[in-house]
CSV table of C-alpha atoms in Angstrom, one decimal:
chain,number,residue,atom,x,y,z
A,1,MET,CA,82.7,-79.9,70.7
A,2,ASN,CA,80.6,-76.7,70.4
A,3,GLU,CA,83.0,-75.5,67.6
A,4,LYS,CA,82.6,-78.7,65.7
A,5,PHE,CA,78.7,-78.6,66.0
A,6,MET,CA,78.7,-74.9,64.9
A,7,ASN,CA,81.0,-75.6,62.0
A,8,GLY,CA,78.9,-78.6,61.0
A,9,LEU,CA,75.7,-76.4,61.2
A,10,LEU,CA,77.3,-73.8,59.0
A,11,THR,CA,78.4,-76.3,56.4
A,12,VAL,CA,74.8,-77.7,56.2
A,13,ALA,CA,73.2,-74.3,56.0
A,14,GLY,CA,75.8,-73.2,53.3
A,15,LYS,CA,75.1,-76.2,51.2
A,16,MET,CA,71.3,-75.7,51.4
A,17,GLN,CA,71.4,-72.0,50.5
A,18,SER,CA,73.8,-72.8,47.6
A,19,ASN,CA,71.9,-75.8,46.3
A,20,LYS,CA,70.6,-75.2,42.8
A,21,VAL,CA,67.4,-77.0,43.3
A,22,LEU,CA,66.5,-75.7,46.6
A,23,SER,CA,67.6,-72.0,45.5
A,24,ALA,CA,65.2,-72.3,42.6
A,25,ILE,CA,62.3,-73.5,44.6
A,26,LYS,CA,62.8,-70.7,47.1
A,27,ASP,CA,63.2,-68.0,44.5
A,28,ALA,CA,60.0,-69.4,42.6
A,29,PHE,CA,57.8,-69.1,45.8
A,30,ILE,CA,59.2,-65.6,46.4
A,31,ASP,CA,58.3,-64.5,42.9
A,32,ASN,CA,54.8,-66.0,43.1
A,33,MET,CA,54.2,-64.4,46.6
A,34,PRO,CA,52.6,-61.2,45.2
A,35,ILE,CA,50.1,-63.4,43.2
A,36,VAL,CA,49.2,-65.3,46.3
A,37,ILE,CA,48.7,-62.2,48.5
A,38,VAL,CA,46.4,-60.6,45.9
A,39,GLY,CA,44.5,-63.8,45.6
A,40,ALA,CA,44.1,-64.0,49.4
A,41,PHE,CA,43.1,-60.4,49.8
A,42,CYS,CA,40.3,-60.9,47.1
A,43,THR,CA,38.8,-63.6,49.4
A,44,LEU,CA,39.2,-61.1,52.3
A,45,PHE,CA,37.3,-58.4,50.4
A,46,GLN,CA,34.6,-61.0,49.3
A,47,TRP,CA,33.7,-61.5,52.9
A,48,VAL,CA,34.2,-58.3,54.6
A,49,VAL,CA,33.3,-56.0,51.9
A,50,PHE,CA,30.8,-57.6,49.3
A,51,HIS,CA,29.1,-60.3,51.3
A,52,HIS,CA,25.5,-59.6,52.2
A,53,ASP,CA,23.6,-61.9,54.5
A,54,PRO,CA,20.0,-62.8,53.3
A,55,ALA,CA,17.0,-61.7,55.3
A,56,GLY,CA,16.6,-64.2,58.3
A,57,SER,CA,20.1,-65.5,58.0
A,58,THR,CA,21.2,-67.2,61.4
A,59,THR,CA,24.8,-65.9,60.7
A,60,VAL,CA,25.6,-62.3,60.4
A,61,TYR,CA,29.1,-61.3,59.0
A,62,LEU,CA,30.9,-58.1,59.8
A,63,SER,CA,30.7,-57.0,56.1
A,64,ILE,CA,30.2,-53.5,54.7
A,65,ALA,CA,27.6,-54.9,52.5
A,66,ASN,CA,25.5,-55.7,55.6
A,67,ILE,CA,25.1,-51.9,56.4
A,68,PRO,CA,21.6,-50.6,55.4
A,69,GLY,CA,21.8,-49.1,52.0
A,70,LEU,CA,25.0,-50.9,50.9
A,71,ALA,CA,23.6,-54.3,49.8
A,72,TRP,CA,24.2,-53.5,46.2
A,73,LEU,CA,27.9,-54.2,46.9
A,74,GLU,CA,27.1,-57.9,46.7
A,75,ASN,CA,26.7,-57.3,42.8
A,76,LEU,CA,30.4,-56.6,42.7
A,77,THR,CA,31.4,-59.9,44.1
A,78,PRO,CA,32.5,-61.4,40.8
A,79,ILE,CA,35.3,-58.7,40.6
A,80,VAL,CA,37.2,-60.4,43.5
A,81,THR,CA,36.1,-64.1,42.9
A,82,THR,CA,37.2,-64.2,39.4
A,83,ALA,CA,40.6,-62.4,40.4
A,84,ASN,CA,41.0,-64.9,43.4
A,85,TYR,CA,40.3,-67.7,40.8
A,86,GLY,CA,43.1,-66.3,38.5
A,87,CYS,CA,45.7,-66.0,41.4
A,88,MET,CA,45.1,-69.1,43.5
A,89,ASN,CA,43.8,-71.8,41.2
A,90,PHE,CA,46.7,-71.8,38.9
A,91,MET,CA,49.5,-71.9,41.6
A,92,ALA,CA,50.8,-75.2,40.4
A,93,VAL,CA,51.1,-73.7,36.9
A,94,ASN,CA,52.8,-70.5,38.3
A,95,VAL,CA,55.2,-72.3,40.4
A,96,CYS,CA,56.1,-74.9,37.6
A,97,ILE,CA,56.9,-72.0,35.2
A,98,LEU,CA,59.0,-69.9,37.8
A,99,VAL,CA,61.1,-72.9,39.3
A,100,ALA,CA,61.9,-73.9,35.8
A,101,MET,CA,63.1,-70.4,35.0
A,102,HIS,CA,65.2,-70.1,38.1
A,103,PHE,CA,66.5,-73.7,37.8
A,104,ALA,CA,67.6,-73.1,34.3
A,105,GLU,CA,69.4,-69.9,35.2
A,106,ASN,CA,71.1,-71.7,38.1
A,107,LEU,CA,72.3,-74.2,35.6
A,108,GLY,CA,73.7,-71.6,33.2
A,109,ARG,CA,70.8,-71.1,30.7
A,110,HIS,CA,70.2,-67.3,31.3
A,111,GLY,CA,67.4,-65.8,29.3
A,112,ASP,CA,66.3,-69.1,27.6
A,113,LYS,CA,62.7,-68.2,26.8
A,114,THR,CA,62.0,-71.7,25.8
A,115,VAL,CA,62.3,-73.1,29.4
A,116,PRO,CA,59.1,-71.6,30.7
A,117,VAL,CA,57.1,-72.7,27.7
A,118,LEU,CA,58.5,-76.2,27.8
A,119,ALA,CA,57.7,-76.5,31.7
A,120,LEU,CA,54.1,-75.4,31.0
A,121,SER,CA,53.6,-77.7,28.1
A,122,SER,CA,55.0,-80.6,30.1
A,123,LEU,CA,52.7,-79.9,32.9
A,124,VAL,CA,49.7,-79.9,30.8
A,125,THR,CA,50.8,-83.0,29.0
A,126,LEU,CA,50.4,-85.0,32.3
A,127,MET,CA,46.8,-83.7,32.7
A,128,SER,CA,43.9,-85.8,31.7
A,129,THR,CA,41.6,-83.6,29.5
A,130,SER,CA,38.6,-86.0,29.8
A,131,ILE,CA,36.1,-85.3,32.5
A,132,THR,CA,33.6,-87.8,33.7
A,133,ALA,CA,31.0,-87.5,36.3
A,134,THR,CA,29.1,-89.9,38.4
A,135,ALA,CA,25.3,-89.7,39.0
A,136,LYS,CA,22.3,-91.9,39.8
A,137,ALA,CA,21.0,-93.6,36.9
A,138,SER,CA,17.5,-92.1,37.5
A,139,ASP,CA,19.2,-88.6,37.2
A,140,VAL,CA,21.0,-89.2,33.8
A,141,VAL,CA,18.4,-91.0,31.9
A,142,THR,CA,17.0,-87.9,30.4
A,143,ALA,CA,20.3,-86.0,30.2
A,144,SER,CA,21.4,-87.0,26.7
A,145,ASN,CA,21.3,-90.0,24.3
A,146,GLY,CA,24.6,-91.1,25.4
A,147,ALA,CA,23.6,-91.1,29.0
A,148,LEU,CA,20.4,-92.8,28.2
A,149,GLU,CA,22.3,-95.8,26.5
A,150,LEU,CA,24.7,-96.0,29.5
A,151,ALA,CA,21.8,-96.1,32.0
A,152,LYS,CA,19.6,-98.8,30.3
A,153,GLY,CA,19.2,-101.5,32.5
A,154,ALA,CA,20.4,-100.0,35.6
A,155,ALA,CA,18.5,-99.6,38.8
A,156,GLU,CA,17.5,-96.2,39.8
A,157,ASP,CA,19.9,-95.9,42.5
A,158,THR,CA,22.8,-97.4,40.7
A,159,GLN,CA,25.8,-95.0,40.3
A,160,VAL,CA,26.8,-94.5,36.7
A,161,SER,CA,29.8,-92.7,35.1
A,162,ILE,CA,28.9,-90.5,32.1
A,163,ALA,CA,31.3,-88.4,30.0
A,164,ALA,CA,30.9,-84.7,31.1
A,165,GLY,CA,33.1,-83.2,28.3
A,166,SER,CA,36.7,-82.3,27.9
A,167,GLY,CA,38.6,-79.9,29.9
A,168,VAL,CA,41.2,-79.7,32.8
A,169,LEU,CA,40.1,-80.3,36.4
A,170,GLN,CA,41.0,-77.5,39.0
A,171,SER,CA,42.9,-80.1,41.1
A,172,PHE,CA,45.5,-80.3,38.2
A,173,THR,CA,46.4,-76.6,38.5
A,174,ASP,CA,45.7,-75.5,42.1
A,175,ALA,CA,47.5,-76.1,45.4
A,176,ASN,CA,46.7,-79.8,45.2
A,177,ALA,CA,49.1,-80.1,42.2
A,178,LEU,CA,51.8,-78.0,43.7
A,179,PHE,CA,54.3,-80.9,44.1
A,180,VAL,CA,53.7,-82.2,40.6
A,181,GLY,CA,54.4,-78.6,39.3
A,182,LEU,CA,57.7,-78.6,41.4
A,183,LEU,CA,59.0,-81.9,40.1
A,184,VAL,CA,58.1,-81.1,36.4
A,185,GLY,CA,59.7,-77.7,36.5
A,186,ILE,CA,62.9,-79.2,38.0
A,187,LEU,CA,63.1,-82.7,36.2
A,188,VAL,CA,62.1,-81.2,32.7
A,189,THR,CA,64.5,-78.4,33.0
A,190,LEU,CA,67.4,-80.5,34.0
A,191,LEU,CA,66.8,-83.0,31.1
A,192,TYR,CA,66.4,-80.0,28.6
A,193,VAL,CA,69.6,-78.3,29.8
A,194,LYS,CA,71.6,-81.7,29.5
A,195,LEU,CA,70.3,-82.2,26.0
A,196,VAL,CA,71.1,-78.7,24.9
A,197,ASN,CA,74.6,-78.6,26.5
A,198,SER,CA,75.4,-82.0,25.0
A,199,GLY,CA,75.2,-80.6,21.5
A,200,LYS,CA,74.4,-84.0,20.2
A,201,VAL,CA,70.7,-83.3,19.3
A,202,THR,CA,71.0,-79.7,18.0
A,203,ILE,CA,70.2,-78.5,14.5
A,204,LYS,CA,72.5,-76.1,13.0
A,205,LEU,CA,71.4,-73.8,10.4
A,206,PRO,CA,73.4,-71.8,8.0
A,207,ASP,CA,74.6,-68.4,9.1
A,208,SER,CA,72.1,-66.7,6.6
A,209,VAL,CA,69.2,-67.8,8.6
A,210,PRO,CA,68.1,-65.0,11.1
A,211,PRO,CA,69.4,-65.6,14.7
A,212,ASN,CA,66.0,-66.1,16.5
A,213,VAL,CA,65.0,-68.6,13.9
A,214,SER,CA,68.2,-70.5,14.2
A,215,ALA,CA,67.8,-70.5,18.1
A,216,SER,CA,64.6,-72.0,17.9
A,217,PHE,CA,65.7,-74.9,15.6
A,218,ALA,CA,68.7,-75.5,17.7
A,219,VAL,CA,66.5,-76.6,20.8
A,220,LEU,CA,64.0,-78.3,18.6
A,221,PHE,CA,65.1,-81.9,19.3
A,222,PRO,CA,65.5,-81.3,23.2
A,223,VAL,CA,62.2,-79.9,23.4
A,224,ALA,CA,60.7,-82.9,21.3
A,225,ILE,CA,62.5,-85.3,23.5
A,226,CYS,CA,61.4,-83.7,26.9
A,227,ILE,CA,57.7,-83.7,25.7
A,228,LEU,CA,57.8,-87.2,24.6
A,229,VAL,CA,59.5,-88.4,27.8
A,230,VAL,CA,56.7,-86.6,29.8
A,231,ALA,CA,53.9,-88.0,27.6
A,232,ILE,CA,55.3,-91.6,28.0
A,233,VAL,CA,55.3,-91.1,31.8
A,234,GLY,CA,51.9,-89.8,31.8
A,235,PHE,CA,50.7,-92.9,29.7
A,236,ILE,CA,52.2,-95.3,31.9
A,237,PHE,CA,50.3,-93.7,35.0
A,238,ASN,CA,47.1,-93.3,33.2
A,239,ASN,CA,47.0,-96.3,31.1
A,240,VAL,CA,49.3,-99.0,32.9
A,241,ILE,CA,49.2,-98.1,36.5
A,242,GLY,CA,45.6,-96.9,36.3
A,243,THR,CA,45.8,-93.5,38.0
A,244,ASN,CA,47.1,-90.2,37.0
A,245,ILE,CA,50.7,-88.9,38.5
A,246,PHE,CA,48.9,-86.1,40.5
A,247,LYS,CA,47.3,-88.6,42.7
A,248,VAL,CA,50.4,-90.7,43.2
A,249,ILE,CA,52.5,-87.6,44.2
A,250,ALA,CA,49.8,-86.4,46.5
A,251,THR,CA,49.8,-89.9,48.2
A,252,ILE,CA,53.4,-89.9,48.6
A,253,MET,CA,53.6,-86.3,50.0
A,254,ALA,CA,50.7,-86.6,52.4
A,255,PRO,CA,52.7,-88.1,55.4
A,256,LEU,CA,55.3,-85.4,54.8
A,257,LYS,CA,52.7,-82.8,54.6
A,258,ALA,CA,51.1,-83.9,57.9
A,259,ILE,CA,54.4,-83.9,59.6
A,260,MET,CA,55.2,-80.5,58.5
A,261,THR,CA,51.8,-79.0,59.2
A,262,GLY,CA,51.3,-80.8,62.5
A,263,LEU,CA,52.4,-79.3,65.8
A,264,PRO,CA,55.4,-81.5,66.7
A,265,GLY,CA,56.9,-81.3,63.4
A,266,TYR,CA,56.4,-77.6,62.9
A,267,LEU,CA,57.8,-76.9,66.4
A,268,LEU,CA,61.0,-78.8,65.2
A,269,VAL,CA,61.2,-76.6,62.1
A,270,VAL,CA,60.8,-73.4,64.2
A,271,PHE,CA,63.7,-74.6,66.7
A,272,LEU,CA,65.9,-75.3,63.8
A,273,MET,CA,65.2,-71.8,62.4
A,274,GLN,CA,66.1,-70.4,65.8
A,275,LEU,CA,69.2,-72.4,66.1
A,276,LEU,CA,70.4,-71.0,62.8
A,277,TRP,CA,69.6,-67.5,63.8
A,278,PHE,CA,71.7,-68.1,67.0
A,279,PHE,CA,74.6,-68.9,65.0
A,280,GLY,CA,73.9,-65.7,62.8
A,281,ILE,CA,72.3,-67.6,59.9
A,282,HIS,CA,69.0,-66.4,58.6
A,283,GLY,CA,66.9,-69.5,59.5
A,284,PRO,CA,63.8,-68.9,57.7
A,285,ASN,CA,65.7,-68.2,54.4
A,286,VAL,CA,67.6,-71.5,54.8
A,287,MET,CA,64.6,-73.6,55.7
A,288,SER,CA,62.0,-71.8,53.4
A,289,ALA,CA,63.1,-74.1,50.3
A,290,VAL,CA,62.0,-77.1,52.4
A,291,THR,CA,58.9,-75.6,54.3
A,292,THR,CA,57.3,-73.1,51.8
A,293,ALA,CA,55.8,-75.7,49.6
A,294,PHE,CA,53.8,-77.5,52.4
A,295,MET,CA,53.0,-74.1,54.2
A,296,THR,CA,51.8,-72.5,51.0
A,297,GLN,CA,49.7,-75.6,49.7
A,298,ALA,CA,48.1,-75.6,53.3
A,299,SER,CA,47.3,-72.0,53.1
A,300,ALA,CA,45.9,-72.2,49.7
A,301,GLU,CA,43.7,-75.2,50.8
A,302,ASN,CA,42.4,-73.2,53.9
A,303,LEU,CA,41.6,-70.3,51.5
A,304,ALA,CA,39.7,-72.4,49.1
A,305,ILE,CA,37.6,-73.9,51.7
A,306,TYR,CA,36.9,-70.5,53.1
A,307,ASN,CA,36.0,-69.2,49.8
A,308,GLU,CA,33.1,-71.7,49.8
A,309,ILE,CA,31.8,-71.3,53.2
A,310,GLY,CA,33.2,-68.2,54.7
A,311,LYS,CA,33.7,-69.6,58.3
A,312,PRO,CA,37.2,-69.8,59.3
A,313,TYR,CA,36.7,-72.2,62.1
A,314,LEU,CA,37.9,-75.7,62.6
A,315,SER,CA,34.6,-76.9,62.8
A,316,ALA,CA,33.6,-75.3,59.4
A,317,GLY,CA,35.7,-77.6,57.2
A,318,ASN,CA,38.9,-79.6,56.8
A,319,TYR,CA,41.2,-76.8,57.6
A,320,SER,CA,45.0,-77.1,58.4
A,321,ILE,CA,45.6,-75.1,61.5
A,322,ILE,CA,49.3,-74.9,60.8
A,323,CYS,CA,50.0,-73.0,57.3
A,324,ASN,CA,51.9,-70.1,56.0
A,325,ALA,CA,49.5,-67.6,57.2
A,326,PHE,CA,49.7,-69.4,60.8
A,327,GLY,CA,53.5,-69.1,60.7
A,328,SER,CA,53.3,-65.4,59.8
A,329,THR,CA,50.9,-64.7,62.6
A,330,PHE,CA,52.3,-66.6,65.5
A,331,PHE,CA,56.0,-67.5,64.6
A,332,ALA,CA,57.3,-64.5,62.7
A,333,MET,CA,55.5,-61.4,64.2
A,334,THR,CA,58.1,-58.7,64.8
A,335,GLY,CA,60.6,-61.0,63.3
A,336,SER,CA,62.1,-64.5,64.2
A,337,GLY,CA,62.4,-64.9,68.0
A,338,ILE,CA,59.5,-62.6,68.4
A,339,THR,CA,62.1,-59.9,69.3
A,340,GLY,CA,59.2,-57.2,69.7
A,341,GLY,CA,58.7,-58.7,73.1
A,342,LEU,CA,62.4,-58.2,73.8
A,343,ILE,CA,62.0,-54.4,72.7
A,344,ILE,CA,59.1,-53.9,75.1
A,345,ALA,CA,60.7,-55.6,78.0
A,346,ILE,CA,63.7,-53.5,77.5
A,347,LEU,CA,61.9,-50.2,77.3
A,348,LEU,CA,59.9,-51.2,80.5
A,349,PHE,CA,62.5,-52.9,82.7
A,350,SER,CA,66.1,-52.4,81.4
A,351,LYS,CA,68.3,-50.0,83.2
A,352,ARG,CA,71.1,-50.1,80.4
A,353,ASP,CA,71.2,-47.1,78.3
A,354,ASP,CA,72.8,-49.0,75.5
A,355,TYR,CA,70.0,-51.6,75.3
A,356,LYS,CA,67.4,-48.9,75.5
A,357,ALA,CA,69.1,-46.9,72.5
A,358,ILE,CA,69.2,-50.0,70.4
A,359,ALA,CA,65.5,-51.0,71.4
A,360,LYS,CA,64.3,-47.5,70.4
A,361,LEU,CA,66.1,-47.6,67.1
A,362,ALA,CA,64.6,-51.1,66.5
A,363,ILE,CA,61.2,-50.1,67.0
A,364,PRO,CA,60.1,-48.9,63.5
A,365,CYS,CA,61.7,-52.0,61.9
A,366,GLY,CA,60.1,-54.3,64.5
A,367,ILE,CA,56.6,-53.0,63.9
A,368,PHE,CA,56.9,-54.4,60.3
A,369,ASP,CA,58.5,-57.7,61.3
A,370,ILE,CA,62.1,-56.9,60.5
A,371,ASN,CA,64.5,-57.6,63.4
A,372,GLU,CA,67.9,-57.4,62.2
A,373,PRO,CA,68.6,-54.4,64.2
A,374,ILE,CA,67.9,-56.0,67.4
A,375,ILE,CA,69.3,-59.3,66.3
A,376,PHE,CA,72.8,-57.9,65.6
A,377,GLY,CA,72.5,-54.7,67.8
A,378,ILE,CA,72.1,-56.5,71.4
A,379,PRO,CA,73.2,-58.8,69.8
A,380,MET,CA,71.1,-62.1,70.0
A,381,VAL,CA,73.7,-63.9,67.8
A,382,MET,CA,75.8,-66.3,70.2
A,383,ASN,CA,74.3,-64.7,73.2
A,384,PRO,CA,73.7,-67.3,75.9
A,385,LEU,CA,72.0,-64.7,78.2
A,386,PHE,CA,69.1,-64.2,75.8
A,387,ALA,CA,69.3,-67.7,74.3
A,388,VAL,CA,66.5,-69.3,76.3
A,389,PRO,CA,63.6,-66.7,75.5
A,390,PHE,CA,64.9,-66.3,71.9
A,391,PHE,CA,64.3,-70.1,71.4
A,392,CYS,CA,61.3,-70.2,73.7
A,393,ALA,CA,59.3,-67.1,72.6
A,394,PRO,CA,58.2,-68.4,69.2
A,395,LEU,CA,57.8,-71.9,70.4
A,396,VAL,CA,55.5,-70.8,73.1
A,397,SER,CA,53.7,-68.4,70.7
A,398,VAL,CA,53.0,-71.2,68.2
A,399,ILE,CA,51.7,-73.5,70.9
A,400,ILE,CA,49.4,-70.7,72.2
A,401,GLY,CA,48.1,-70.0,68.7
A,402,TYR,CA,47.6,-73.8,68.0
A,403,VAL,CA,45.7,-74.4,71.2
A,404,LEU,CA,43.5,-71.3,70.8
A,405,THR,CA,42.6,-72.4,67.4
A,406,LYS,CA,42.0,-76.0,68.5
A,407,ILE,CA,39.5,-74.9,70.9
A,408,GLY,CA,37.9,-72.6,68.7
A,409,PHE,CA,38.8,-69.4,70.3
A,410,CYS,CA,41.0,-68.3,67.5
A,411,PRO,CA,39.7,-68.5,63.8
A,412,ILE,CA,41.7,-70.5,61.3
A,413,MET,CA,44.3,-68.4,59.5
A,414,VAL,CA,43.1,-68.3,55.9
A,415,VAL,CA,44.7,-65.0,54.3
A,416,ASP,CA,48.3,-65.0,53.4
A,417,ALA,CA,48.8,-61.3,54.3
A,418,PRO,CA,52.1,-59.7,53.8
A,419,TRP,CA,54.7,-60.8,56.2
A,420,THR,CA,55.4,-57.1,57.0
A,421,THR,CA,52.0,-56.6,58.3
A,422,PRO,CA,52.2,-55.1,61.8
A,423,PRO,CA,51.2,-57.5,64.6
A,424,VAL,CA,47.5,-57.6,65.8
A,425,LEU,CA,46.5,-56.1,62.3
A,426,LEU,CA,48.1,-59.2,60.9
A,427,GLY,CA,46.1,-61.5,63.1
A,428,PHE,CA,42.9,-59.6,62.0
A,429,LEU,CA,43.6,-59.9,58.3
A,430,ALA,CA,45.0,-63.4,58.2
A,431,SER,CA,41.9,-64.7,60.0
A,432,GLY,CA,39.6,-63.4,57.4
A,433,GLY,CA,38.9,-60.0,59.2
A,434,LYS,CA,38.0,-61.6,62.7
A,435,LEU,CA,38.7,-59.7,65.8
A,436,MET,CA,39.4,-62.9,67.7
A,437,GLY,CA,42.3,-63.6,65.3
A,438,ALA,CA,43.7,-60.2,66.4
A,439,LEU,CA,43.2,-60.9,70.0
A,440,SER,CA,44.8,-64.4,69.8
A,441,GLN,CA,47.9,-62.9,68.2
A,442,LEU,CA,48.0,-60.2,70.8
A,443,ILE,CA,47.8,-62.8,73.6
A,444,ALA,CA,50.7,-64.7,71.9
A,445,PHE,CA,52.8,-61.6,71.7
A,446,ALA,CA,52.2,-60.8,75.4
A,447,SER,CA,53.6,-64.2,76.3
A,448,SER,CA,56.9,-63.2,74.5
A,449,ILE,CA,57.1,-60.1,76.6
A,450,LEU,CA,56.8,-62.2,79.8
A,451,LEU,CA,59.5,-64.7,78.6
A,452,TYR,CA,62.0,-61.8,77.9
A,453,THR,CA,61.4,-59.8,81.0
A,454,PRO,CA,63.2,-61.9,83.6
A,455,PHE,CA,66.3,-62.1,81.4
A,456,VAL,CA,66.3,-58.3,80.6
A,457,ILE,CA,66.1,-57.9,84.5
A,458,ALA,CA,69.0,-60.3,84.9
A,459,ALA,CA,71.1,-58.3,82.4
A,460,ASN,CA,70.7,-55.2,84.6
A,461,LYS,CA,72.5,-57.1,87.5
A,462,ALA,CA,75.3,-58.5,85.2
A,463,PRO,CA,78.4,-56.3,84.5
A,464,ARG,CA,78.2,-54.6,81.2
A,465,GLU,CA,81.5,-56.1,79.9
A,466,GLU,CA,80.3,-59.7,80.9
A,467,VAL,CA,77.1,-59.2,78.8
A,468,ALA,CA,79.0,-58.0,75.9
A,469,ALA,CA,81.3,-60.9,76.0
A,470,ALA,CA,78.3,-63.2,76.3
């Protein structure tokens, strides 16, 4: 029975890792990670370096600009706010382009430079470029001649819509449009590659034509068909259904997002990741294609709210407690299974020289959240002796982090700091430079030490050959 279950799990994990779509999504988010991290740190600098509280303010921030004589730093705020806008508010665009490139490569179209441009053009084709605003009739009567005509005969408190100009709303390019970007990148690329590979809509020019020109004309009809299909889809949603595709996809994905970023759903994800690790499969790598979009979107939304108000607490806005930054802080510190707690427990309570040697070698990696030395050195793989704490430590840590955040003890995690950031420092940075974030992560980490300790002591009593066999 156990062998059948293990083989089934290995088969599912292998198919997920080799799936061309899931692989493209995972690689796209990995490539976009540096942009997200830079954008998040720009927000961190905005509030802990450049923010200056005005005289008489009831809220005082731990900001360098609040030090007497350094208030001038506030003038440099646009440096980080504009950089943050460029990094975070085009996330859907970035991911659309990257996922299209990776998916095209997975389908055999290596180095096709038309793919990213086609993906971008297709995404923009779905966007509405006319912007309307709603205001009281009394407020718009003097705004312009057009507004005046629209407001004639309307009561002063009547809400009227006026044309505010042309442009693209931020909600079409930021994290709110992330799933549309993913769908466009995958589906448009799939259609394009099938059309090109079919050879039925290819223009062939004479050999005398330069190769780059010939290559461009060869994909002209596939590109035209893709753009036309996308434009028709956009027309159907905007003019027939009466709403844009961005709102429809957001509505469809909302329940899945609620499950993924809710405590029960996230605990299930954590359990599955640990289960894969127990059988020697890198759980986070396998699950990332499914979870990253939801977690990244939640982190980006948290960051956007924090950007506006600068208060990373639940009462300060519509934050998501569970997000990518939360997972880095309370699930993945010192590596999956929070094996840093095992290292400390071994150094404090183990009487086994082999365990102590492995733990000492694993310390440098564990500090930076890399735990392969301890995972395969003890080993944790297929080891029933340490299975209980290996599964429970991250689950308990996540619950502690969630509860502490829910009651307002721990700030909301808003900064997607690099996953290799050492524990405690990670809690400080991810919470927007709040000491309570660092303390909350320390409390969660301490729970992992307590969970591993009884099993380390039990390993002292077990015969060495028995533990090795386990």
